Amino acid sequence: MTKHPVPPPKLVGALRSGLAILRYLSRSGSGVGVSQVARDLKLNPSTCFNLLKTLVHEGLAIFDGASKSYALGLGLVELAK
């Protein structure tokens, strides 16, 4: 059995939530609305909305105004390099 390293004493909640959103979007396969993301990840809808807006601003997510849905953005490819 592999031992996992001890986590740092203080993890940044907002960053963990943002990463959880990115992982969620990567599994969704298609655009998802903010209410669904917030519900599934048990996040406050307002917090989830603000995190998604920030991810869009940074190019890590995209927003489709017609369907009011979010999906992964191409900015993740830049990070992966």
mmCIF file of C-alpha atoms in Angstrom:
data_model
loop_
_atom_site.group_PDB
_atom_site.id
_atom_site.type_symbol
_atom_site.label_atom_id
_atom_site.label_comp_id
_atom_site.label_asym_id
_atom_site.label_seq_id
_atom_site.Cartn_x
_atom_site.Cartn_y
_atom_site.Cartn_z
ATOM 1 C CA MET A 1 0.000 0.000 0.000
ATOM 2 C CA THR A 2 1.389 3.393 -1.034
ATOM 3 C CA LYS A 3 1.450 6.149 1.539
ATOM 4 C CA HIS A 4 0.242 9.529 0.334
ATOM 5 C CA PRO A 5 2.200 12.619 1.339
ATOM 6 C CA VAL A 6 0.753 14.609 4.194
ATOM 7 C CA PRO A 7 -1.228 17.558 2.786
ATOM 8 C CA PRO A 8 -0.111 21.058 3.658
ATOM 9 C CA PRO A 9 -1.708 22.444 6.819
ATOM 10 C CA LYS A 10 -3.825 25.009 4.943
ATOM 11 C CA LEU A 11 -5.273 24.360 1.496
ATOM 12 C CA VAL A 12 -6.860 27.243 -0.431
ATOM 13 C CA GLY A 13 -10.563 26.490 -0.686
ATOM 14 C CA ALA A 14 -11.252 28.707 -3.705
ATOM 15 C CA LEU A 15 -8.467 27.072 -5.689
ATOM 16 C CA ARG A 16 -9.683 23.603 -4.770
ATOM 17 C CA SER A 17 -13.208 24.576 -5.880
ATOM 18 C CA GLY A 18 -11.934 26.001 -9.168
ATOM 19 C CA LEU A 19 -9.989 22.831 -9.878
ATOM 20 C CA ALA A 20 -13.041 20.746 -8.979
ATOM 21 C CA ILE A 21 -15.030 22.747 -11.547
ATOM 22 C CA LEU A 22 -12.404 22.101 -14.225
ATOM 23 C CA ARG A 23 -12.429 18.378 -13.456
ATOM 24 C CA TYR A 24 -16.237 18.387 -13.548
ATOM 25 C CA LEU A 25 -16.282 20.145 -16.932
ATOM 26 C CA SER A 26 -13.744 17.652 -18.286
ATOM 27 C CA ARG A 27 -16.059 14.772 -17.354
ATOM 28 C CA SER A 28 -19.258 16.415 -18.584
ATOM 29 C CA GLY A 29 -18.569 16.017 -22.306
ATOM 30 C CA SER A 30 -20.873 18.920 -23.178
ATOM 31 C CA GLY A 31 -21.779 22.332 -21.856
ATOM 32 C CA VAL A 32 -23.246 22.530 -18.358
ATOM 33 C CA GLY A 33 -25.183 25.327 -16.680
ATOM 34 C CA VAL A 34 -23.942 27.027 -13.535
ATOM 35 C CA SER A 35 -26.853 25.696 -11.444
ATOM 36 C CA GLN A 36 -26.037 22.112 -12.364
ATOM 37 C CA VAL A 37 -22.334 22.572 -11.635
ATOM 38 C CA ALA A 38 -23.079 24.192 -8.268
ATOM 39 C CA ARG A 39 -25.587 21.498 -7.319
ATOM 40 C CA ASP A 40 -23.377 18.574 -8.316
ATOM 41 C CA LEU A 41 -20.283 19.994 -6.607
ATOM 42 C CA LYS A 42 -22.224 21.261 -3.576
ATOM 43 C CA LEU A 43 -20.999 24.820 -4.113
ATOM 44 C CA ASN A 44 -22.810 28.050 -3.378
ATOM 45 C CA PRO A 45 -24.341 29.082 -6.747
ATOM 46 C CA SER A 46 -22.972 32.627 -6.503
ATOM 47 C CA THR A 47 -19.482 31.367 -5.691
ATOM 48 C CA CYS A 48 -19.693 28.838 -8.519
ATOM 49 C CA PHE A 49 -20.792 31.560 -10.956
ATOM 50 C CA ASN A 50 -17.876 33.792 -9.948
ATOM 51 C CA LEU A 51 -15.397 30.938 -10.244
ATOM 52 C CA LEU A 52 -16.735 30.074 -13.696
ATOM 53 C CA LYS A 53 -16.526 33.737 -14.790
ATOM 54 C CA THR A 54 -12.901 33.798 -13.645
ATOM 55 C CA LEU A 55 -12.109 30.547 -15.464
ATOM 56 C CA VAL A 56 -13.658 32.009 -18.636
ATOM 57 C CA HIS A 57 -11.649 35.222 -18.229
ATOM 58 C CA GLU A 58 -8.463 33.154 -17.910
ATOM 59 C CA GLY A 59 -9.328 31.060 -20.982
ATOM 60 C CA LEU A 60 -9.673 27.819 -19.024
ATOM 61 C CA ALA A 61 -13.422 27.597 -19.641
ATOM 62 C CA ILE A 62 -15.756 28.923 -22.318
ATOM 63 C CA PHE A 63 -19.311 30.231 -22.009
ATOM 64 C CA ASP A 64 -21.982 29.638 -24.644
ATOM 65 C CA GLY A 65 -24.459 32.506 -24.349
ATOM 66 C CA ALA A 66 -27.091 30.742 -26.456
ATOM 67 C CA SER A 67 -27.311 27.687 -24.207
ATOM 68 C CA LYS A 68 -26.085 29.461 -21.027
ATOM 69 C CA SER A 69 -23.584 26.668 -20.512
ATOM 70 C CA TYR A 70 -19.901 26.270 -19.685
ATOM 71 C CA ALA A 71 -17.297 23.900 -21.088
ATOM 72 C CA LEU A 72 -13.528 23.512 -20.956
ATOM 73 C CA GLY A 73 -11.527 26.149 -22.793
ATOM 74 C CA LEU A 74 -8.421 25.816 -24.940
ATOM 75 C CA GLY A 75 -6.371 27.629 -22.289
ATOM 76 C CA LEU A 76 -5.880 24.243 -20.656
ATOM 77 C CA VAL A 77 -3.777 23.168 -23.637
ATOM 78 C CA GLU A 78 -1.417 26.070 -22.965
ATOM 79 C CA LEU A 79 -1.069 24.958 -19.344
ATOM 80 C CA ALA A 80 -0.392 21.395 -20.404
ATOM 81 C CA LYS A 81 2.648 22.382 -22.494
#
